[in-house]
XYZ file of C-alpha atoms in Angstrom:
477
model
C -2.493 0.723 16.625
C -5.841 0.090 14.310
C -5.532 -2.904 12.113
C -7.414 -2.781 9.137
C -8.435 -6.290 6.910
C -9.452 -5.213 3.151
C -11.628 -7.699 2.570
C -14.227 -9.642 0.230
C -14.191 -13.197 -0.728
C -15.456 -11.878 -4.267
C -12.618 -10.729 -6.684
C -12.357 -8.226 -9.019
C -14.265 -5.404 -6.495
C -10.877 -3.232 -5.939
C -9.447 -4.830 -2.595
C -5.958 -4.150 -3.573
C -6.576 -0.451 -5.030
C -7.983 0.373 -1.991
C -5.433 -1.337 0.435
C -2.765 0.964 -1.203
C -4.616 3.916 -1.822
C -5.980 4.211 1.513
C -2.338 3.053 3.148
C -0.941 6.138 0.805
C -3.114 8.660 1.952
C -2.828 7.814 5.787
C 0.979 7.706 5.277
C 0.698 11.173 4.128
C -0.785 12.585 7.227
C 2.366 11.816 9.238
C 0.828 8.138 10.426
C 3.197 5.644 10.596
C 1.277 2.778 7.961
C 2.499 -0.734 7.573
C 0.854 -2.675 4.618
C 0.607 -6.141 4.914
C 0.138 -8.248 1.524
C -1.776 -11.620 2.661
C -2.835 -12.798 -1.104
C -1.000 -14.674 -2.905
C -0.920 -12.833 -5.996
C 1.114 -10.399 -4.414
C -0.968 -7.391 -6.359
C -0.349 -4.938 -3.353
C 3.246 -5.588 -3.325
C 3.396 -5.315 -7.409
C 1.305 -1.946 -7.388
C 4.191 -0.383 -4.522
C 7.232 -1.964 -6.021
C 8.451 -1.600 -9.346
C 10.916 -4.683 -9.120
C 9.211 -7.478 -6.833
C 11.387 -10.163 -8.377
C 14.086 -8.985 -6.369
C 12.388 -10.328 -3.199
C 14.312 -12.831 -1.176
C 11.846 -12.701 1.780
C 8.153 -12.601 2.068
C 5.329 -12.816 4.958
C 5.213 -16.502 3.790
C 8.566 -17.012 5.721
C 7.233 -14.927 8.794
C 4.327 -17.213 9.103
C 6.299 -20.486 8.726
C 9.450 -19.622 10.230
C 11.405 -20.537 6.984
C 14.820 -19.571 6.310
C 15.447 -18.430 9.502
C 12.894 -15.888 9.416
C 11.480 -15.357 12.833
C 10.192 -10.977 12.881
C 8.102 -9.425 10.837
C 10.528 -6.839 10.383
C 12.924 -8.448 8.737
C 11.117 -8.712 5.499
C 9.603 -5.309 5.917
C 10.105 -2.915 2.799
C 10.103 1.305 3.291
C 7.896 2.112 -0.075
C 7.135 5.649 0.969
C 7.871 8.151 3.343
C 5.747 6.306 6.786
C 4.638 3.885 4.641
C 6.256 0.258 4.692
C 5.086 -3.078 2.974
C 5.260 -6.564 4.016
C 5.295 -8.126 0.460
C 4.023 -11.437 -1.241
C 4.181 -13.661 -3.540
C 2.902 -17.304 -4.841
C 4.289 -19.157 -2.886
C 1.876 -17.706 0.207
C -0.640 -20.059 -1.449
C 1.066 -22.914 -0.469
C 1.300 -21.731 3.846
C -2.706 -23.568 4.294
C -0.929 -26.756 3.331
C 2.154 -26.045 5.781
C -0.022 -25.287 9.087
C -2.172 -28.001 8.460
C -1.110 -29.794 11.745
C 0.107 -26.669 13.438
C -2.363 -25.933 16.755
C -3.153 -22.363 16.572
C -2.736 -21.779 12.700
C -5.248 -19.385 12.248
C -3.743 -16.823 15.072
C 0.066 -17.212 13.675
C -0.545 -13.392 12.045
C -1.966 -12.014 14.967
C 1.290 -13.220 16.936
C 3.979 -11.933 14.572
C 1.902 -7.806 14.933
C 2.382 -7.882 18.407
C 6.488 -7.811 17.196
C 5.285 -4.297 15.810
C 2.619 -3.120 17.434
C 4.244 0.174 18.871
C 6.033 0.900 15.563
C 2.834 1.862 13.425
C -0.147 3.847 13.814
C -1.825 1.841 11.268
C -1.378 -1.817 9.971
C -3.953 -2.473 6.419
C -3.997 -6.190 5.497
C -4.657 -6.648 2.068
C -6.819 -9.985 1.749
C -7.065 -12.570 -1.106
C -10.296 -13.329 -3.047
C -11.805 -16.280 -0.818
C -12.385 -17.777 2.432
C -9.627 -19.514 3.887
C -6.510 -19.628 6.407
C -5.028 -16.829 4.692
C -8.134 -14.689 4.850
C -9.153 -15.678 8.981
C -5.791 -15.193 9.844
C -6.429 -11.184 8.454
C -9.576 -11.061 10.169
C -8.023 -12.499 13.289
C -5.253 -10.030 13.354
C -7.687 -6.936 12.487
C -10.199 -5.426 14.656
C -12.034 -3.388 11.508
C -12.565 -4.437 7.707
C -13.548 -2.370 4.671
C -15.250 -4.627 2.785
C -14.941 -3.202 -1.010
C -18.103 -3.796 -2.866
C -18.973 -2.719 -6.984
C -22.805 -2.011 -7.148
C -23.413 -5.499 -9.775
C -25.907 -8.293 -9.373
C -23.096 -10.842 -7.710
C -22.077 -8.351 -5.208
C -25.699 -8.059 -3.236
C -24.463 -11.895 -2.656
C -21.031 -11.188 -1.922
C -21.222 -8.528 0.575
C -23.873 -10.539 2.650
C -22.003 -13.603 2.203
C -19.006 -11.456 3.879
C -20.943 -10.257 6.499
C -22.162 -14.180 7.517
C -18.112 -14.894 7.700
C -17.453 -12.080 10.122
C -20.762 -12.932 12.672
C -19.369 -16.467 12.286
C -16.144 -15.375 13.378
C -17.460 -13.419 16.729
C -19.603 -16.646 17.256
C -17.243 -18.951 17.130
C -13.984 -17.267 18.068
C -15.216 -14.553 20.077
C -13.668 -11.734 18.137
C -15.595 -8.925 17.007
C -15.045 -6.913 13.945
C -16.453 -3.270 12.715
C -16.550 -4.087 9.421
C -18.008 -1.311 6.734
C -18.723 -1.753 3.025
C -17.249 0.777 0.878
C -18.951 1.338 -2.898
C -16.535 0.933 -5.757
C -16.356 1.198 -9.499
C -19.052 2.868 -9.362
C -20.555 4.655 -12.573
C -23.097 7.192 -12.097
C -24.584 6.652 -15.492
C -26.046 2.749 -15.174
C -29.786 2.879 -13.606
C -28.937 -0.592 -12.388
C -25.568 0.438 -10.863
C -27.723 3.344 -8.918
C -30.075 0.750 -7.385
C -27.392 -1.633 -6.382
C -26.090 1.024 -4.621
C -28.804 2.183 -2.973
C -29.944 -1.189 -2.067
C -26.615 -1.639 -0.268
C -26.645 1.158 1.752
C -30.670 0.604 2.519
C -30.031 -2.380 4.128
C -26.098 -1.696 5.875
C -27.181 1.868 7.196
C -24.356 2.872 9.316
C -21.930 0.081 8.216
C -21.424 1.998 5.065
C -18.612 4.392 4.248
C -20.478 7.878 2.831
C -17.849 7.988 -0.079
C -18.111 6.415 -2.765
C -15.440 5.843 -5.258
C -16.505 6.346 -8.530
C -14.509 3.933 -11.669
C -11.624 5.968 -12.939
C -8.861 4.735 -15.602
C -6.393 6.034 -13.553
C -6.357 4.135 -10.724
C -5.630 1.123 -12.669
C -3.014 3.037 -14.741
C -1.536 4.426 -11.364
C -1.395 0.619 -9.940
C 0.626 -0.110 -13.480
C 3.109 2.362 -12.587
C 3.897 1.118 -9.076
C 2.338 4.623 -8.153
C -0.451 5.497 -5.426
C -3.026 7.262 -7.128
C -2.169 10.703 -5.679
C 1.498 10.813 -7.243
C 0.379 9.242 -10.895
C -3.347 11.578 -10.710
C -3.953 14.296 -8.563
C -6.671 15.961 -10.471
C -8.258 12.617 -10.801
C -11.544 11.698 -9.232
C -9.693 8.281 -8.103
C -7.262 10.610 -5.966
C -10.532 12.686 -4.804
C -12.252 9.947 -3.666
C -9.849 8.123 -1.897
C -8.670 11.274 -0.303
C -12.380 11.691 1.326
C -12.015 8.118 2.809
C -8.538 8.853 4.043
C -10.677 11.692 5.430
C -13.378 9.210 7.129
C -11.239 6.945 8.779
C -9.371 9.235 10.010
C -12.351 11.201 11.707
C -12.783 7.461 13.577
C -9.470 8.059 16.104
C -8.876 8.647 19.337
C -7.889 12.375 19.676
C -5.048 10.693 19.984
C -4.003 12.766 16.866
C -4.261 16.161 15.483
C -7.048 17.122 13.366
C -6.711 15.296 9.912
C -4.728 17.147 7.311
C -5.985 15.288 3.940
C -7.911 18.546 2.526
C -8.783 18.981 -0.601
C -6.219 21.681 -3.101
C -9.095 23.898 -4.777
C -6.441 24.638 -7.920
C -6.403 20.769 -8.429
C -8.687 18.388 -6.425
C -12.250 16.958 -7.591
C -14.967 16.784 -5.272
C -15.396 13.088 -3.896
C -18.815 11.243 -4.854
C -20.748 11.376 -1.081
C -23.549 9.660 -0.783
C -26.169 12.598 -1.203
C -24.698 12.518 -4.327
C -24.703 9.077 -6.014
C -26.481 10.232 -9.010
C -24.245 12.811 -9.832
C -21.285 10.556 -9.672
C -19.145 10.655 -13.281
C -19.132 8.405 -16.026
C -16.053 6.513 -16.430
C -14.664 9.286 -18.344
C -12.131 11.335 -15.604
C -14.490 14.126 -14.930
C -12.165 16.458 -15.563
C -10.182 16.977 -18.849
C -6.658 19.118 -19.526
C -6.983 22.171 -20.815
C -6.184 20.814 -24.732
C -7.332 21.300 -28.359
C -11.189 20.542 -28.126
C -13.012 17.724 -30.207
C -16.342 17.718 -31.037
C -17.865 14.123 -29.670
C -21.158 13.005 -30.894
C -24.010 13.035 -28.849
C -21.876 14.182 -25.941
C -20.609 17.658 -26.308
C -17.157 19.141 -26.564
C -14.327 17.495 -24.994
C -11.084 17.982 -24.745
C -8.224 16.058 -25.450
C -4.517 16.166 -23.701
C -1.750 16.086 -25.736
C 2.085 17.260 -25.125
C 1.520 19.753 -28.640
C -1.858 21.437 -27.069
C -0.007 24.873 -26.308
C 1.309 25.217 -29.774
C -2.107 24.082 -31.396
C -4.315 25.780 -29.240
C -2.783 29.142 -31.201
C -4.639 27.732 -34.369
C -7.874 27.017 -33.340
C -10.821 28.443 -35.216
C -12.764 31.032 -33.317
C -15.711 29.265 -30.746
C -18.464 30.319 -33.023
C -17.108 28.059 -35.588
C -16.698 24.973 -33.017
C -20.194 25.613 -31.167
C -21.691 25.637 -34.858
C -19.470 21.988 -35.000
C -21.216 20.915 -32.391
C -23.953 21.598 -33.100
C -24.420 20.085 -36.487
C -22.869 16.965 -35.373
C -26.042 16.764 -32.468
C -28.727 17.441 -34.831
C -27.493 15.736 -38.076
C -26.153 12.485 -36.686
C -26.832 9.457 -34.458
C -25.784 9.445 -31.174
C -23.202 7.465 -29.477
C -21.270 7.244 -26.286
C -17.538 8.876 -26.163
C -14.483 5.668 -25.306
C -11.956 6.880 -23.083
C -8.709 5.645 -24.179
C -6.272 5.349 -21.884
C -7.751 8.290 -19.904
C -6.536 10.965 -22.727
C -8.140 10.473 -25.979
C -11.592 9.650 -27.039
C -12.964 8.152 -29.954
C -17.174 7.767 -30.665
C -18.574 4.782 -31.799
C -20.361 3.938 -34.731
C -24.283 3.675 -34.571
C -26.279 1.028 -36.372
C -28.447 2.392 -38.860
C -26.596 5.409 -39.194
C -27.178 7.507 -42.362
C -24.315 8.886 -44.433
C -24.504 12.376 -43.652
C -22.242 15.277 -45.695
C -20.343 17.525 -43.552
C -20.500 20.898 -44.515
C -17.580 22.349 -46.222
C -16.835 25.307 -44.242
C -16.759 23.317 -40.742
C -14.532 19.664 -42.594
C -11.573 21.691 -41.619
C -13.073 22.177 -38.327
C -13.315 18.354 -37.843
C -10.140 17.395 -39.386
C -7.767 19.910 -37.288
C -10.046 18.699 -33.866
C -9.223 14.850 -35.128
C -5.915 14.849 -35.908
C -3.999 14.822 -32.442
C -6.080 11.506 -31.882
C -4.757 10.401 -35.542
C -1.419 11.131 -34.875
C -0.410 10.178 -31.695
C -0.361 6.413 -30.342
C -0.981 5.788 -26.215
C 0.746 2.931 -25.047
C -2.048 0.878 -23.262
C -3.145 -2.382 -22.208
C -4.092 -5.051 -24.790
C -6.749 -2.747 -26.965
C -8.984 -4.183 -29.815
C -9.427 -2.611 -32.810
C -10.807 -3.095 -36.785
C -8.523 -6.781 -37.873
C -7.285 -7.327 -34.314
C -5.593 -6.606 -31.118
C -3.102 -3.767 -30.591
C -0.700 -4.569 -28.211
C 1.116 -1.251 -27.124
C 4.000 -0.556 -24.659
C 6.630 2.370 -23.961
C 10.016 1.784 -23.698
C 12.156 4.979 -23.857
C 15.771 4.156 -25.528
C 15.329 0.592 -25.897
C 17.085 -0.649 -29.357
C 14.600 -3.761 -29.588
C 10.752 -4.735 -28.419
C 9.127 -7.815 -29.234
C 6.056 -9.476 -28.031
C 5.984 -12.994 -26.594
C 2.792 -14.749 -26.026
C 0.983 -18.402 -26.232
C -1.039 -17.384 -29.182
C 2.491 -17.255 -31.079
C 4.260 -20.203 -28.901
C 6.258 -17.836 -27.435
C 7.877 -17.218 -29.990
C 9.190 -13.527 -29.828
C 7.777 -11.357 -32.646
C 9.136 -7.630 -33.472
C 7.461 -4.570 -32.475
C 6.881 -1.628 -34.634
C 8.337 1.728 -33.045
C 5.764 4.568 -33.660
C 5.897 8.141 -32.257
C 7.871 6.769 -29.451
C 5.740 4.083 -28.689
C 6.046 0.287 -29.853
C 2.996 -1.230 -31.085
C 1.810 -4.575 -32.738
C -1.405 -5.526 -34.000
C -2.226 -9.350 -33.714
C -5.193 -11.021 -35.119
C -7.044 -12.698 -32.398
C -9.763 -14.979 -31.794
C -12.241 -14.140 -28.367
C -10.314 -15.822 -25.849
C -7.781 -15.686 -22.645
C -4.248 -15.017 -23.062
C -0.927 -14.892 -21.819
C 1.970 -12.564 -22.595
C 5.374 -10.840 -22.469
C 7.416 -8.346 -23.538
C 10.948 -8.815 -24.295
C 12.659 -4.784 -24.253
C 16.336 -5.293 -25.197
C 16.359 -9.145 -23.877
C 14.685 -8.631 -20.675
C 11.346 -10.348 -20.682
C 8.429 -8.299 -18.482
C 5.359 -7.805 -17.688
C 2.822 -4.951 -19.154
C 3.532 -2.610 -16.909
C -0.037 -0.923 -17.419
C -1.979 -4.383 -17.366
C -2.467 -5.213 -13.308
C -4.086 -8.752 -14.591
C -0.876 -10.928 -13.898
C -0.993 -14.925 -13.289
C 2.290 -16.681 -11.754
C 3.940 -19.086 -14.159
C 5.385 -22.952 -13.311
C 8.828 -21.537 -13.828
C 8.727 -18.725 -11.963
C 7.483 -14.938 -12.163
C 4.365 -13.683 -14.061
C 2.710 -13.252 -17.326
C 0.258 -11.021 -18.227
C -3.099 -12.024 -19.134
C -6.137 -10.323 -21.046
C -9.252 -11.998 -22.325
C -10.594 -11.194 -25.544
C -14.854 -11.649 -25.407
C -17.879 -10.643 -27.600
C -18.703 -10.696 -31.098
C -15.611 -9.915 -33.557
C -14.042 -9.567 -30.768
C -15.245 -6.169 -29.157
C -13.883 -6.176 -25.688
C -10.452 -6.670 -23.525
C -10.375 -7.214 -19.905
């Protein structure tokens, strides 16, 4: 059995997208995959089940022994066909404080896998964000760590501080890890991003992963849906990528095994990011579009955009003379600016400063209207988005009666949603700042099912959160 630890004390880097990503993928070549949730925020268990809340039993009762709780497996959950969770919540936070006196604390996870260790090929421990019980008892129970790692400033800092904790932990304790760094969120298009990346793998060589997975919207989306990437996205470079390091740690076993299965569909796969190929990693724009009506983007070329009407439309398209003519007016006659991605379908340009007003030619404003309107027309139900007077808050909710949105910038205070081609949408005035909120579909209060930023509440369950920053207001995370 190989025990895996995803691990960096530095949060935000994709720990828990890669935990059940990687635990998907491995499940689907026929190995038996148990994935262990050791953070408290329970993200891993919210990204593979859609209803955590029913939960009576968590690996915080394995570790303590509470409520007569004394296996492993009897708080294991089957998510997927060889793939089973041992799920988490807030209270794990609270086990540090429990085995403060107990000798042995640090081993108590290592213990309860030797319960399993002949029913899984594979046991992935999904870590929390810092250095702690929680986290040595992971490393303790693992004999290998993928150490997720974005190409920014802070994570030069992380990853070596990560490496320090491990060569502590065969110093002091005696056990050994292989640990590799694995490049995430990576976008192709940053200079700096590039030279992180290159600086990371100058100085870890060998204790690098040779994919790389590039930032796609999807995998976030995918986590929203309780999906693994390769049921919500197969054409996705998220599902490419993590299919290639399926693919490497696989190639690591004992021949144990047959030869790995996890090959790439030519009719629908993108080719994963190696790293040979770092600068011709995509932007954050999926690098590959549906087949759809195509809109002219400024400054970036034609695009296309996916929409359920695009077989219907696509039978009124002017002819591609017309459209390359578009194109190419909107290049040479005005300034340039980057293409948004909106909720991986649609995108919108922004507006350059100093722009001059410009009049479009006649013969090609029909042109631009018909290639604008799908975007005008149809509403995606996202996370927390700003635009021009505020914030639209968007969520779908297929034959509910009633949708409101709860939050602490209206006391809680449940305000009706507007229902708008299927979608229910409010826009709220907001100052830059951090947030909490609900939605309330038919008298059921829940969570943004597309928003994987969630914070436990003193009562009990979660709440959303976004934070609102820049100028006016610019930017959501």
């Amino acid at each position: 059995m190989r025990t895996i630890a995803i691990v960096n004390q530095k949060g935000g880097c994709g720990k828990t997208t890669t935990a059940i990503n990687l635990s998907a993928f491995l499940a689907s070549e026929t190995r038996r995959v148990l994935l262990i949730d050791m953070d408290p925020q329970g993200h891993a268990t919210l990204g593979l089940l859609r209803d955590p809340s029913q939960l009576e039993k968590t690996v915080y009762e394995v570790l303590t022994h509470e409520q007569g709780v004394t296996a492993l497996a009897e708080i294991i959950v089957r998510v997927r066909e060889n793939l089973d969770l041992a799920p988490a919540d807030v209270l794990l936070s609270a086990l540090p404080e429990k085995l403060r006196e107990t000798p042995g604390k640090e081993n108590k996870l290592s213990e309860v896998l030797e319960e399993i260790r002949k029913d899984y090929d594979y046991v992935i421990v999904d870590c929390p964000p810092s250095v702690g019980l929680l986290t040595f008892n992971a490393l303790k129970a693992c004999t290998e760590a993928i150490i997720p790692v974005e190409p920014s400033f802070f994570s030069l800092q992380g990853i070596a501080r990560q490496m320090e904790t491990l060569d502590l932990l065969a110093t002091t304790a005696g056990h050994n890890i292989k640990a590799r760094a694995l490049i995430t969120l990576y976008t192709g298009r940053s200079d700096f991003a590039k030279a992180v990346a290159e600086e990371i793998r100058k100085h870890l060589g060998d204790r690098s992963f040779n994919t790389v997975i590039r930032f796609s919207l999807k995998l976030p989306e995918a986590v929203g849906h309780g999906l693994p990437i390769a049921e919500f996205s197969p054409r996705s470079s998220g599902c490419a990528d993590y299919r290639a390091l399926a693919r490497e740690v696989l190639a690591d076993e004992p021949p144990k095994f047959a030869p790995s299965r996890v090959e790439e569909d030519p009719e629908e796969a993108i080719a994963p990011a190696p790293a040979a190929a770092l600068e011709q990693a995509e932007s954050p724009l999926e690098p590959r579009m549906q087949v759809s009506p195509p809109i002219p983007v400024i400054g970036e070329g034609l695009f296309t955009v996916e929409t359920p009407r695009a077989r219907e439309e696509a039978n009124s398209l002017p002819p591609a003379a017309v459209l390359e003519q578009a194109e190419s007016f909107l290049e040479s006659r005005m300034p340039a600016a980057p293409p948004m991605p909106i909720n991986g379908e649609g995108l919108f340009t922004s507006e350059a400063p100093g722009a001059r007003e410009e009049t479009i030619p006649p013969a090609l404003a029909a042109v631009f209207e018909q290639a604008e309107s799908p975007l005008e027309r149809r509403i995606q139900a996202s996370p927390p988005m700003p635009i021009n007077g505020g914030v639209r808050f968007t969520i779908e909710a297929p034959g509910a009666r009633s949708v409101q949105l709860a939050a602490d910038f209206n006391d809680w205070v449940a305000d009706e949603m507007q229902l708008l081609d299927g979608i229910w949408t409010k826009v709220v005035p907001l100052p830059p700042g951090r947030y909490h909120y609900r939605y309330v579909v038919d008298g059921g209060w829940q969570t943004d099912p597309l928003n994987v930023h969630l914070e436990p509440t003193p009562w009990g369950g979660y709440n959303s959160v976004f934070v609102l920053e820049g100028n006016n207001g610019n930017k959501v995370h």
